[in-house]
Amino acid sequence: MQHSRQETRFHNAFGVFELHRRPRVNGLKAWDGADELLLELAALELAAAHPSRRALIINDNFGALACALHTQHPVCWSDSCTSHFATQANWTLNQLAETCSTLPATEQPVTSQASTSFDLIVWRAPKSTALFEQQIAQLFPIINAQTVIFVGGMDKHLLPDTKTLLTRLGRVTTLPGKRKSHVFQIEFDPSLPAPQTPQIAETTFPEYGLTLGGDANVFAREKLDIGARFFIEHFPQLPGADLSATTRIADLGCGNGILSLALAKLRPNAEIHAFDESYQAIASARANWQRNIGEPVPERFHIGDGLSLYDGAAFDLILCNPPFHQQHVIGDHIARQLFTQSKQHLRKGGELWIVGNRHLDYQSALKRLFGNCRQIAANAKFVVLAARRQDTQERSAMSE
């Protein structure tokens, strides 16, 4: 995919860097005005203070903040492994010599020495209130009154109560806005009561005989997504219903594991694998499997952006409730990537089944990729579709 230099050359207060999104999308940059403003303020801070301040970067999207602050030996803390993969790729692309450390949201950030704190925190405000509250609570014990904290985002994406949430850490100053974005600076107050980490939500679904929990950043963690519910209603129509046979099934974009678990109830002999790009989703799916089915098999829970890291045997069936957004960008580029990966990892004759919003026209994308697509079910909002990986003879017969 070709990109103009304007789309990939990131000019900021620390220099110029070549940056790419993951996956790459024409017309979309790997940074925005909030990244530029955060770096502008960080540069002023570093110029006024010791230039080798230890940095923690939170919720970087594609490595724009990490690459610019590379001399600060940053730790990049995020729930998105896609973000971490993009950061590492852009780090390598720019031939940066310093170490780039990535840390999953399932782990607590710590400094190299237990007695010290991070000197500088550059923080993209998340879109999830629960994740924001969790990060605030986890940061409280590892910062001190000297820690400089900048929290920013695009105006249209900031949560309405962003400033109120941040007061749990100390005094919050709203800095002048620029490039349709704002940044808040926090003066940490250690005398405040330590914020409480949000409890993992747990909900019982008696119709499926399941009790599910979900960590802070897991999609639909306290309810059953209506698209997933519609999908599960049609699981009895899935291929390979011979319960005596062992089938290999992938739950692609598993979230809290609801599809995997509902299918496991119907297909107890199936070998089910769960995939997600969220560290918290995989941890929640694994915990839910243990809660509802029994001891999970670790190698069947996969962190990765789709199937990009998977090198195991082909699947007989792949289930997917694809996302139609990446961070705040709405589009079908993630779904199309997942469809392509699915075709690569299905055995011949294997099928991809998806549920999606009717208006997204996944039918056309699947038909172009697989050469076939059939509608299984539809209602006013959702459609369930299936596409079959054909062998050469099948493709030839269809083209005649």
mmCIF file of C-alpha atoms in Angstrom:
data_model
loop_
_atom_site.group_PDB
_atom_site.id
_atom_site.type_symbol
_atom_site.label_atom_id
_atom_site.label_comp_id
_atom_site.label_asym_id
_atom_site.label_seq_id
_atom_site.Cartn_x
_atom_site.Cartn_y
_atom_site.Cartn_z
ATOM 1 C CA MET A 1 0.000 0.000 0.000
ATOM 2 C CA GLN A 2 1.459 3.311 -1.080
ATOM 3 C CA HIS A 3 1.435 6.303 1.242
ATOM 4 C CA SER A 4 2.435 9.885 0.635
ATOM 5 C CA ARG A 5 5.341 11.307 2.618
ATOM 6 C CA GLN A 6 2.898 13.757 4.176
ATOM 7 C CA GLU A 7 1.001 10.817 5.696
ATOM 8 C CA THR A 8 4.098 9.170 7.197
ATOM 9 C CA ARG A 9 6.540 11.975 8.140
ATOM 10 C CA PHE A 10 5.827 13.088 11.696
ATOM 11 C CA HIS A 11 7.283 16.547 12.435
ATOM 12 C CA ASN A 12 7.220 17.303 16.160
ATOM 13 C CA ALA A 13 9.145 19.112 18.908
ATOM 14 C CA PHE A 14 11.771 16.338 19.027
ATOM 15 C CA GLY A 15 12.480 15.998 15.320
ATOM 16 C CA VAL A 16 11.084 14.172 12.305
ATOM 17 C CA PHE A 17 10.151 10.495 12.373
ATOM 18 C CA GLU A 18 8.802 8.053 9.817
ATOM 19 C CA LEU A 19 5.637 6.526 11.282
ATOM 20 C CA HIS A 20 3.159 3.939 10.012
ATOM 21 C CA ARG A 21 -0.177 2.741 11.341
ATOM 22 C CA ARG A 22 -0.861 -0.944 11.887
ATOM 23 C CA PRO A 23 -2.571 -1.929 9.696
ATOM 24 C CA ARG A 24 -1.752 0.794 7.208
ATOM 25 C CA VAL A 25 -4.721 2.770 5.930
ATOM 26 C CA ASN A 26 -4.486 5.290 3.123
ATOM 27 C CA GLY A 27 -5.365 8.813 4.224
ATOM 28 C CA LEU A 28 -4.831 8.135 7.939
ATOM 29 C CA LYS A 29 -1.746 9.181 9.884
ATOM 30 C CA ALA A 30 -0.123 7.383 12.782
ATOM 31 C CA TRP A 31 -0.426 10.477 14.996
ATOM 32 C CA ASP A 32 -2.809 13.350 15.684
ATOM 33 C CA GLY A 33 -2.912 16.834 17.200
ATOM 34 C CA ALA A 34 -2.968 15.475 20.754
ATOM 35 C CA ASP A 35 0.350 13.676 20.154
ATOM 36 C CA GLU A 36 1.854 16.898 18.809
ATOM 37 C CA LEU A 37 0.633 18.962 21.774
ATOM 38 C CA LEU A 38 1.761 16.405 24.356
ATOM 39 C CA LEU A 39 5.241 16.315 22.813
ATOM 40 C CA GLU A 40 5.417 20.098 22.623
ATOM 41 C CA LEU A 41 4.771 20.314 26.363
ATOM 42 C CA ALA A 42 7.133 17.423 27.137
ATOM 43 C CA ALA A 43 9.906 19.168 25.193
ATOM 44 C CA LEU A 44 9.439 22.352 27.202
ATOM 45 C CA GLU A 45 9.557 20.363 30.438
ATOM 46 C CA LEU A 46 12.700 18.467 29.454
ATOM 47 C CA ALA A 47 14.404 21.676 28.361
ATOM 48 C CA ALA A 48 13.676 23.279 31.735
ATOM 49 C CA ALA A 49 14.600 20.261 33.852
ATOM 50 C CA HIS A 50 17.074 17.398 33.684
ATOM 51 C CA PRO A 51 17.095 16.123 30.087
ATOM 52 C CA SER A 52 17.356 12.436 31.043
ATOM 53 C CA ARG A 53 14.075 12.136 32.888
ATOM 54 C CA ARG A 54 12.649 8.585 33.032
ATOM 55 C CA ALA A 55 9.390 8.480 31.039
ATOM 56 C CA LEU A 56 6.246 6.388 31.219
ATOM 57 C CA ILE A 57 4.058 6.581 28.122
ATOM 58 C CA ILE A 58 0.454 5.443 28.499
ATOM 59 C CA ASN A 59 -1.939 4.458 25.691
ATOM 60 C CA ASP A 60 0.323 5.458 22.805
ATOM 61 C CA ASN A 61 -1.509 4.545 19.605
ATOM 62 C CA PHE A 62 1.236 3.664 17.103
ATOM 63 C CA GLY A 63 4.446 4.809 18.779
ATOM 64 C CA ALA A 64 4.400 8.515 17.939
ATOM 65 C CA LEU A 65 5.067 9.442 21.568
ATOM 66 C CA ALA A 66 7.567 6.643 22.198
ATOM 67 C CA CYS A 67 9.690 7.345 19.122
ATOM 68 C CA ALA A 68 9.836 11.074 19.840
ATOM 69 C CA LEU A 69 10.797 10.442 23.483
ATOM 70 C CA HIS A 70 13.217 7.631 22.692
ATOM 71 C CA THR A 71 16.140 9.225 24.549
ATOM 72 C CA GLN A 72 14.117 9.022 27.789
ATOM 73 C CA HIS A 73 14.185 5.198 27.628
ATOM 74 C CA PRO A 74 10.399 5.111 27.871
ATOM 75 C CA VAL A 75 8.207 2.328 29.166
ATOM 76 C CA CYS A 76 5.113 2.057 26.938
ATOM 77 C CA TRP A 77 2.075 0.874 28.892
ATOM 78 C CA SER A 78 -1.021 -0.129 26.914
ATOM 79 C CA ASP A 79 -3.766 -2.740 26.649
ATOM 80 C CA SER A 80 -3.240 -3.029 22.898
ATOM 81 C CA CYS A 81 -0.658 -5.437 21.550
ATOM 82 C CA THR A 82 -1.292 -3.862 18.124
ATOM 83 C CA SER A 83 -0.056 -0.581 19.585
ATOM 84 C CA HIS A 84 3.019 -2.336 20.945
ATOM 85 C CA PHE A 85 3.721 -4.051 17.604
ATOM 86 C CA ALA A 86 3.371 -0.717 15.776
ATOM 87 C CA THR A 87 5.629 1.018 18.303
ATOM 88 C CA GLN A 88 8.338 -1.623 17.927
ATOM 89 C CA ALA A 89 8.080 -1.515 14.124
ATOM 90 C CA ASN A 90 8.316 2.286 14.013
ATOM 91 C CA TRP A 91 11.184 2.209 16.517
ATOM 92 C CA THR A 92 13.099 -0.116 14.194
ATOM 93 C CA LEU A 93 12.105 1.866 11.101
ATOM 94 C CA ASN A 94 13.671 4.994 12.596
ATOM 95 C CA GLN A 95 16.807 3.096 13.654
ATOM 96 C CA LEU A 96 16.547 4.224 17.261
ATOM 97 C CA ALA A 97 19.348 2.874 19.403
ATOM 98 C CA GLU A 98 17.773 3.181 22.836
ATOM 99 C CA THR A 99 15.689 0.424 24.385
ATOM 100 C CA CYS A 100 11.947 0.436 23.798
ATOM 101 C CA SER A 101 10.102 -1.324 26.617
ATOM 102 C CA THR A 102 6.450 -2.320 26.229
ATOM 103 C CA LEU A 103 4.246 -3.300 29.152
ATOM 104 C CA PRO A 104 0.781 -4.924 28.962
ATOM 105 C CA ALA A 105 -2.114 -3.323 30.816
ATOM 106 C CA THR A 106 -2.388 -6.560 32.794
ATOM 107 C CA GLU A 107 0.877 -5.677 34.544
ATOM 108 C CA GLN A 108 1.687 -2.881 36.981
ATOM 109 C CA PRO A 109 4.278 -0.353 35.764
ATOM 110 C CA VAL A 110 7.373 -0.233 37.934
ATOM 111 C CA THR A 111 10.643 1.616 37.622
ATOM 112 C CA SER A 112 14.068 0.049 37.406
ATOM 113 C CA GLN A 113 14.591 0.772 41.096
ATOM 114 C CA ALA A 114 11.842 0.141 43.620
ATOM 115 C CA SER A 115 12.693 3.303 45.538
ATOM 116 C CA THR A 116 12.259 5.627 42.576
ATOM 117 C CA SER A 117 9.329 6.927 40.561
ATOM 118 C CA PHE A 118 8.867 7.902 36.946
ATOM 119 C CA ASP A 119 9.955 11.491 36.362
ATOM 120 C CA LEU A 120 7.708 12.156 33.358
ATOM 121 C CA ILE A 121 4.357 10.614 32.409
ATOM 122 C CA VAL A 122 2.881 11.304 28.968
ATOM 123 C CA TRP A 123 -0.612 9.859 28.886
ATOM 124 C CA ARG A 124 -3.218 9.565 26.150
ATOM 125 C CA ALA A 125 -6.589 9.607 27.912
ATOM 126 C CA PRO A 126 -8.379 6.307 27.138
ATOM 127 C CA LYS A 127 -11.887 6.041 25.728
ATOM 128 C CA SER A 128 -12.986 3.687 28.525
ATOM 129 C CA THR A 129 -13.901 5.226 31.899
ATOM 130 C CA ALA A 130 -13.195 1.929 33.665
ATOM 131 C CA LEU A 131 -9.705 1.696 32.144
ATOM 132 C CA PHE A 132 -9.051 5.338 33.056
ATOM 133 C CA GLU A 133 -10.026 4.651 36.677
ATOM 134 C CA GLN A 134 -7.879 1.536 36.736
ATOM 135 C CA GLN A 135 -4.818 3.334 35.370
ATOM 136 C CA ILE A 136 -5.267 6.183 37.877
ATOM 137 C CA ALA A 137 -5.379 3.684 40.759
ATOM 138 C CA GLN A 138 -2.333 1.781 39.508
ATOM 139 C CA LEU A 139 -0.285 4.949 39.007
ATOM 140 C CA PHE A 140 -0.909 6.351 42.482
ATOM 141 C CA PRO A 141 1.747 4.257 44.306
ATOM 142 C CA ILE A 142 4.509 4.730 41.709
ATOM 143 C CA ILE A 143 4.588 8.525 41.381
ATOM 144 C CA ASN A 144 5.627 11.325 43.717
ATOM 145 C CA ALA A 145 5.234 15.069 44.044
ATOM 146 C CA GLN A 146 8.089 15.674 41.585
ATOM 147 C CA THR A 147 6.585 13.549 38.814
ATOM 148 C CA VAL A 148 5.488 15.664 35.844
ATOM 149 C CA ILE A 149 2.237 14.318 34.414
ATOM 150 C CA PHE A 150 0.638 15.390 31.123
ATOM 151 C CA VAL A 151 -2.685 13.837 30.082
ATOM 152 C CA GLY A 152 -4.153 14.690 26.700
ATOM 153 C CA GLY A 153 -6.477 13.808 23.880
ATOM 154 C CA MET A 154 -8.428 15.178 20.968
ATOM 155 C CA ASP A 155 -11.283 17.381 22.190
ATOM 156 C CA LYS A 156 -13.949 15.232 20.513
ATOM 157 C CA HIS A 157 -12.621 12.080 22.189
ATOM 158 C CA LEU A 158 -11.981 13.213 25.758
ATOM 159 C CA LEU A 159 -14.415 11.844 28.314
ATOM 160 C CA PRO A 160 -16.663 14.589 29.771
ATOM 161 C CA ASP A 161 -15.395 13.833 33.277
ATOM 162 C CA THR A 162 -11.693 13.579 32.361
ATOM 163 C CA LYS A 163 -10.655 16.425 34.639
ATOM 164 C CA THR A 164 -12.775 15.168 37.532
ATOM 165 C CA LEU A 165 -11.281 11.692 37.274
ATOM 166 C CA LEU A 166 -7.753 13.112 37.287
ATOM 167 C CA THR A 167 -8.370 15.038 40.532
ATOM 168 C CA ARG A 168 -8.015 11.666 42.288
ATOM 169 C CA LEU A 169 -4.272 12.123 41.725
ATOM 170 C CA GLY A 170 -3.976 15.786 42.675
ATOM 171 C CA ARG A 171 -4.457 19.324 41.425
ATOM 172 C CA VAL A 172 -5.368 19.461 37.736
ATOM 173 C CA THR A 173 -4.595 22.394 35.452
ATOM 174 C CA THR A 174 -6.168 22.661 32.003
ATOM 175 C CA LEU A 175 -3.453 23.928 29.661
ATOM 176 C CA PRO A 176 -4.201 26.054 26.563
ATOM 177 C CA GLY A 177 -5.688 23.954 23.787
ATOM 178 C CA LYS A 178 -4.258 23.617 20.303
ATOM 179 C CA ARG A 179 -4.898 21.516 17.180
ATOM 180 C CA LYS A 180 -8.393 20.592 18.422
ATOM 181 C CA SER A 181 -6.880 18.927 21.478
ATOM 182 C CA HIS A 182 -6.276 19.655 25.149
ATOM 183 C CA VAL A 183 -3.754 18.587 27.751
ATOM 184 C CA PHE A 184 -4.150 18.520 31.525
ATOM 185 C CA GLN A 185 -1.198 18.805 33.894
ATOM 186 C CA ILE A 186 -1.384 17.088 37.286
ATOM 187 C CA GLU A 187 0.411 18.087 40.464
ATOM 188 C CA PHE A 188 0.393 14.866 42.436
ATOM 189 C CA ASP A 189 -0.896 15.068 46.007
ATOM 190 C CA PRO A 190 0.288 12.055 48.063
ATOM 191 C CA SER A 191 -1.998 13.058 50.938
ATOM 192 C CA LEU A 192 -5.088 12.093 48.924
ATOM 193 C CA PRO A 193 -6.701 8.727 49.645
ATOM 194 C CA ALA A 194 -5.430 6.044 47.282
ATOM 195 C CA PRO A 195 -7.950 5.530 44.439
ATOM 196 C CA GLN A 196 -9.645 2.152 44.334
ATOM 197 C CA THR A 197 -9.114 -0.144 41.341
ATOM 198 C CA PRO A 198 -12.460 -0.949 39.664
ATOM 199 C CA GLN A 199 -13.676 -4.438 40.428
ATOM 200 C CA ILE A 200 -13.806 -6.961 37.613
ATOM 201 C CA ALA A 201 -17.396 -6.985 36.452
ATOM 202 C CA GLU A 202 -19.151 -10.356 36.816
ATOM 203 C CA THR A 203 -22.506 -11.139 35.212
ATOM 204 C CA THR A 204 -24.555 -14.328 35.059
ATOM 205 C CA PHE A 205 -26.308 -15.393 31.869
ATOM 206 C CA PRO A 206 -28.650 -18.220 32.905
ATOM 207 C CA GLU A 207 -29.864 -18.794 29.331
ATOM 208 C CA TYR A 208 -26.364 -20.073 28.500
ATOM 209 C CA GLY A 209 -25.441 -21.410 31.917
ATOM 210 C CA LEU A 210 -22.487 -18.988 32.060
ATOM 211 C CA THR A 211 -21.039 -16.502 34.524
ATOM 212 C CA LEU A 212 -18.665 -14.045 32.876
ATOM 213 C CA GLY A 213 -16.175 -11.512 34.214
ATOM 214 C CA GLY A 214 -14.421 -8.778 32.312
ATOM 215 C CA ASP A 215 -11.506 -6.499 33.153
ATOM 216 C CA ALA A 216 -11.668 -2.732 32.705
ATOM 217 C CA ASN A 217 -10.984 -2.479 28.970
ATOM 218 C CA VAL A 218 -12.912 -5.548 27.782
ATOM 219 C CA PHE A 219 -15.694 -4.900 25.267
ATOM 220 C CA ALA A 220 -19.213 -5.403 26.698
ATOM 221 C CA ARG A 221 -17.715 -6.487 30.003
ATOM 222 C CA GLU A 222 -20.925 -6.034 32.013
ATOM 223 C CA LYS A 223 -23.482 -7.152 29.429
ATOM 224 C CA LEU A 224 -23.950 -9.393 26.437
ATOM 225 C CA ASP A 225 -23.374 -7.568 23.178
ATOM 226 C CA ILE A 226 -26.597 -7.776 21.151
ATOM 227 C CA GLY A 227 -24.668 -8.822 18.041
ATOM 228 C CA ALA A 228 -23.051 -11.686 19.958
ATOM 229 C CA ARG A 229 -26.467 -12.746 21.294
ATOM 230 C CA PHE A 230 -27.886 -12.852 17.758
ATOM 231 C CA PHE A 231 -24.848 -14.850 16.601
ATOM 232 C CA ILE A 232 -25.185 -17.423 19.411
ATOM 233 C CA GLU A 233 -28.853 -17.979 18.510
ATOM 234 C CA HIS A 234 -27.659 -19.465 15.220
ATOM 235 C CA PHE A 235 -24.819 -21.633 16.551
ATOM 236 C CA PRO A 236 -26.938 -24.810 16.057
ATOM 237 C CA GLN A 237 -26.573 -24.168 12.307
ATOM 238 C CA LEU A 238 -22.772 -24.154 12.415
ATOM 239 C CA PRO A 239 -21.055 -26.807 10.276
ATOM 240 C CA GLY A 240 -19.420 -29.884 11.789
ATOM 241 C CA ALA A 241 -22.171 -30.631 14.285
ATOM 242 C CA ASP A 242 -21.032 -34.251 14.814
ATOM 243 C CA LEU A 243 -20.323 -34.086 18.554
ATOM 244 C CA SER A 244 -18.141 -37.196 18.388
ATOM 245 C CA ALA A 245 -15.662 -35.432 16.132
ATOM 246 C CA THR A 246 -12.939 -33.077 17.279
ATOM 247 C CA THR A 247 -13.006 -29.840 15.314
ATOM 248 C CA ARG A 248 -10.544 -26.976 15.553
ATOM 249 C CA ILE A 249 -12.361 -23.687 16.025
ATOM 250 C CA ALA A 250 -11.042 -20.134 16.421
ATOM 251 C CA ASP A 251 -12.846 -17.320 18.223
ATOM 252 C CA LEU A 252 -11.282 -14.317 16.518
ATOM 253 C CA GLY A 253 -11.560 -11.128 18.573
ATOM 254 C CA CYS A 254 -12.795 -13.095 21.566
ATOM 255 C CA GLY A 255 -13.342 -10.308 24.104
ATOM 256 C CA ASN A 256 -14.416 -11.943 27.363
ATOM 257 C CA GLY A 257 -14.821 -15.294 25.590
ATOM 258 C CA ILE A 258 -18.616 -15.385 25.324
ATOM 259 C CA LEU A 259 -18.648 -17.002 21.850
ATOM 260 C CA SER A 260 -16.025 -19.601 22.802
ATOM 261 C CA LEU A 261 -17.885 -20.545 25.958
ATOM 262 C CA ALA A 262 -21.324 -20.715 24.346
ATOM 263 C CA LEU A 263 -19.878 -22.953 21.629
ATOM 264 C CA ALA A 264 -18.021 -25.119 24.153
ATOM 265 C CA LYS A 265 -21.375 -25.896 25.761
ATOM 266 C CA LEU A 266 -22.680 -27.113 22.395
ATOM 267 C CA ARG A 267 -19.465 -28.764 21.192
ATOM 268 C CA PRO A 268 -17.695 -30.253 24.225
ATOM 269 C CA ASN A 269 -15.219 -32.131 21.994
ATOM 270 C CA ALA A 270 -14.169 -29.087 19.999
ATOM 271 C CA GLU A 271 -10.658 -27.679 20.323
ATOM 272 C CA ILE A 272 -11.392 -23.988 20.703
ATOM 273 C CA HIS A 273 -8.756 -21.259 20.430
ATOM 274 C CA ALA A 274 -9.337 -17.629 21.496
ATOM 275 C CA PHE A 275 -7.588 -14.638 19.912
ATOM 276 C CA ASP A 276 -7.621 -10.949 20.816
ATOM 277 C CA GLU A 277 -5.347 -7.924 20.601
ATOM 278 C CA SER A 278 -6.314 -6.778 24.107
ATOM 279 C CA TYR A 279 -4.194 -8.179 26.924
ATOM 280 C CA GLN A 280 -7.098 -7.738 29.331
ATOM 281 C CA ALA A 281 -9.497 -9.526 26.977
ATOM 282 C CA ILE A 282 -7.266 -12.599 26.758
ATOM 283 C CA ALA A 283 -6.799 -12.621 30.543
ATOM 284 C CA SER A 284 -10.579 -12.334 31.025
ATOM 285 C CA ALA A 285 -11.355 -15.033 28.446
ATOM 286 C CA ARG A 286 -8.906 -17.405 30.136
ATOM 287 C CA ALA A 287 -10.404 -16.692 33.587
ATOM 288 C CA ASN A 288 -13.936 -17.181 32.239
ATOM 289 C CA TRP A 289 -12.997 -20.512 30.706
ATOM 290 C CA GLN A 290 -11.696 -21.674 34.073
ATOM 291 C CA ARG A 291 -14.809 -20.363 35.810
ATOM 292 C CA ASN A 292 -17.258 -22.090 33.462
ATOM 293 C CA ILE A 293 -15.523 -25.039 31.780
ATOM 294 C CA GLY A 294 -12.468 -26.027 33.778
ATOM 295 C CA GLU A 295 -8.699 -25.613 33.712
ATOM 296 C CA PRO A 296 -7.809 -23.709 30.506
ATOM 297 C CA VAL A 297 -5.142 -24.904 28.070
ATOM 298 C CA PRO A 298 -2.742 -21.905 27.979
ATOM 299 C CA GLU A 299 -1.649 -22.389 24.367
ATOM 300 C CA ARG A 300 -5.233 -21.968 23.189
ATOM 301 C CA PHE A 301 -5.392 -18.325 24.318
ATOM 302 C CA HIS A 302 -3.492 -16.099 21.909
ATOM 303 C CA ILE A 303 -2.534 -12.420 22.180
ATOM 304 C CA GLY A 304 -1.984 -10.849 18.778
ATOM 305 C CA ASP A 305 -3.541 -8.574 16.180
ATOM 306 C CA GLY A 306 -5.810 -11.215 14.724
ATOM 307 C CA LEU A 307 -4.024 -14.331 13.508
ATOM 308 C CA SER A 308 -0.801 -12.541 12.549
ATOM 309 C CA LEU A 309 1.330 -14.490 15.051
ATOM 310 C CA TYR A 310 -0.462 -17.833 14.773
ATOM 311 C CA ASP A 311 1.567 -20.686 13.244
ATOM 312 C CA GLY A 312 -0.445 -23.726 14.335
ATOM 313 C CA ALA A 313 -2.653 -26.139 12.424
ATOM 314 C CA ALA A 314 -5.447 -24.872 10.174
ATOM 315 C CA PHE A 315 -8.947 -24.382 11.570
ATOM 316 C CA ASP A 316 -12.158 -26.097 10.508
ATOM 317 C CA LEU A 317 -14.219 -23.115 11.599
ATOM 318 C CA ILE A 318 -13.512 -19.492 12.553
ATOM 319 C CA LEU A 319 -16.032 -17.304 14.371
ATOM 320 C CA CYS A 320 -15.696 -13.536 14.344
ATOM 321 C CA ASN A 321 -17.635 -10.548 15.631
ATOM 322 C CA PRO A 322 -15.315 -8.012 13.973
ATOM 323 C CA PRO A 323 -14.749 -4.522 15.377
ATOM 324 C CA PHE A 324 -15.637 -1.615 13.112
ATOM 325 C CA HIS A 325 -13.294 0.849 14.802
ATOM 326 C CA GLN A 326 -9.647 1.151 15.834
ATOM 327 C CA GLN A 327 -9.257 3.490 18.792
ATOM 328 C CA HIS A 328 -11.581 6.295 17.638
ATOM 329 C CA VAL A 329 -11.291 5.663 13.873
ATOM 330 C CA ILE A 330 -14.368 4.008 12.382
ATOM 331 C CA GLY A 331 -13.917 1.788 9.331
ATOM 332 C CA ASP A 332 -13.792 -1.771 8.045
ATOM 333 C CA HIS A 333 -9.999 -2.054 7.714
ATOM 334 C CA ILE A 334 -9.646 -4.245 10.821
ATOM 335 C CA ALA A 335 -12.477 -6.523 9.672
ATOM 336 C CA ARG A 336 -10.917 -6.904 6.221
ATOM 337 C CA GLN A 337 -7.572 -7.797 7.806
ATOM 338 C CA LEU A 338 -9.271 -10.441 9.961
ATOM 339 C CA PHE A 339 -11.099 -11.888 6.938
ATOM 340 C CA THR A 340 -7.831 -12.190 4.995
ATOM 341 C CA GLN A 341 -6.058 -13.837 7.911
ATOM 342 C CA SER A 342 -8.988 -16.225 8.358
ATOM 343 C CA LYS A 343 -8.756 -17.440 4.773
ATOM 344 C CA GLN A 344 -5.046 -18.107 5.267
ATOM 345 C CA HIS A 345 -5.663 -20.208 8.394
ATOM 346 C CA LEU A 346 -8.717 -22.219 7.340
ATOM 347 C CA ARG A 347 -8.343 -25.713 5.963
ATOM 348 C CA LYS A 348 -9.809 -26.275 2.516
ATOM 349 C CA GLY A 349 -13.536 -26.558 3.026
ATOM 350 C CA GLY A 350 -13.313 -24.725 6.338
ATOM 351 C CA GLU A 351 -15.655 -21.818 6.971
ATOM 352 C CA LEU A 352 -15.557 -18.317 8.421
ATOM 353 C CA TRP A 353 -18.767 -17.252 10.168
ATOM 354 C CA ILE A 354 -19.239 -13.622 11.180
ATOM 355 C CA VAL A 355 -21.848 -11.359 12.674
ATOM 356 C CA GLY A 356 -21.884 -7.688 11.726
ATOM 357 C CA ASN A 357 -24.011 -4.598 11.363
ATOM 358 C CA ARG A 358 -26.093 -4.808 8.189
ATOM 359 C CA HIS A 359 -24.890 -1.455 6.836
ATOM 360 C CA LEU A 360 -21.223 -2.473 6.735
ATOM 361 C CA ASP A 361 -21.592 -4.611 3.559
ATOM 362 C CA TYR A 362 -19.295 -7.386 4.696
ATOM 363 C CA GLN A 363 -20.999 -9.585 2.082
ATOM 364 C CA SER A 364 -19.106 -7.899 -0.747
ATOM 365 C CA ALA A 365 -15.759 -8.098 1.051
ATOM 366 C CA LEU A 366 -16.194 -11.805 1.798
ATOM 367 C CA LYS A 367 -17.341 -12.648 -1.720
ATOM 368 C CA ARG A 368 -14.342 -10.883 -3.251
ATOM 369 C CA LEU A 369 -11.948 -12.680 -0.909
ATOM 370 C CA PHE A 370 -13.460 -16.185 -0.750
ATOM 371 C CA GLY A 371 -15.369 -16.265 -4.021
ATOM 372 C CA ASN A 372 -18.555 -17.008 -2.083
ATOM 373 C CA CYS A 373 -20.689 -15.735 0.769
ATOM 374 C CA ARG A 374 -24.063 -16.850 2.042
ATOM 375 C CA GLN A 375 -26.417 -15.204 4.472
ATOM 376 C CA ILE A 376 -27.342 -17.395 7.426
ATOM 377 C CA ALA A 377 -29.672 -15.003 9.234
ATOM 378 C CA ALA A 378 -30.582 -11.324 9.483
ATOM 379 C CA ASN A 379 -32.645 -8.989 11.595
ATOM 380 C CA ALA A 380 -33.194 -5.239 11.535
ATOM 381 C CA LYS A 381 -29.643 -4.489 12.706
ATOM 382 C CA PHE A 382 -27.378 -7.520 12.240
ATOM 383 C CA VAL A 383 -26.518 -10.155 9.688
ATOM 384 C CA VAL A 384 -24.805 -13.533 10.117
ATOM 385 C CA LEU A 385 -22.671 -14.494 7.131
ATOM 386 C CA ALA A 386 -20.599 -17.521 6.187
ATOM 387 C CA ALA A 387 -17.794 -17.907 3.648
ATOM 388 C CA ARG A 388 -16.121 -21.179 2.681
ATOM 389 C CA ARG A 389 -12.489 -21.645 1.724
ATOM 390 C CA GLN A 390 -12.699 -23.424 -1.606
ATOM 391 C CA ASP A 391 -10.232 -25.746 -3.232
ATOM 392 C CA THR A 392 -9.017 -25.198 -6.804
ATOM 393 C CA GLN A 393 -11.710 -27.386 -8.401
ATOM 394 C CA GLU A 394 -14.490 -25.544 -6.606
ATOM 395 C CA ARG A 395 -13.151 -22.158 -7.701
ATOM 396 C CA SER A 396 -12.874 -23.378 -11.326
ATOM 397 C CA ALA A 397 -16.418 -24.727 -11.322
ATOM 398 C CA MET A 398 -17.796 -21.448 -10.006
ATOM 399 C CA SER A 399 -15.969 -19.431 -12.645
ATOM 400 C CA GLU A 400 -17.386 -21.509 -15.534
#
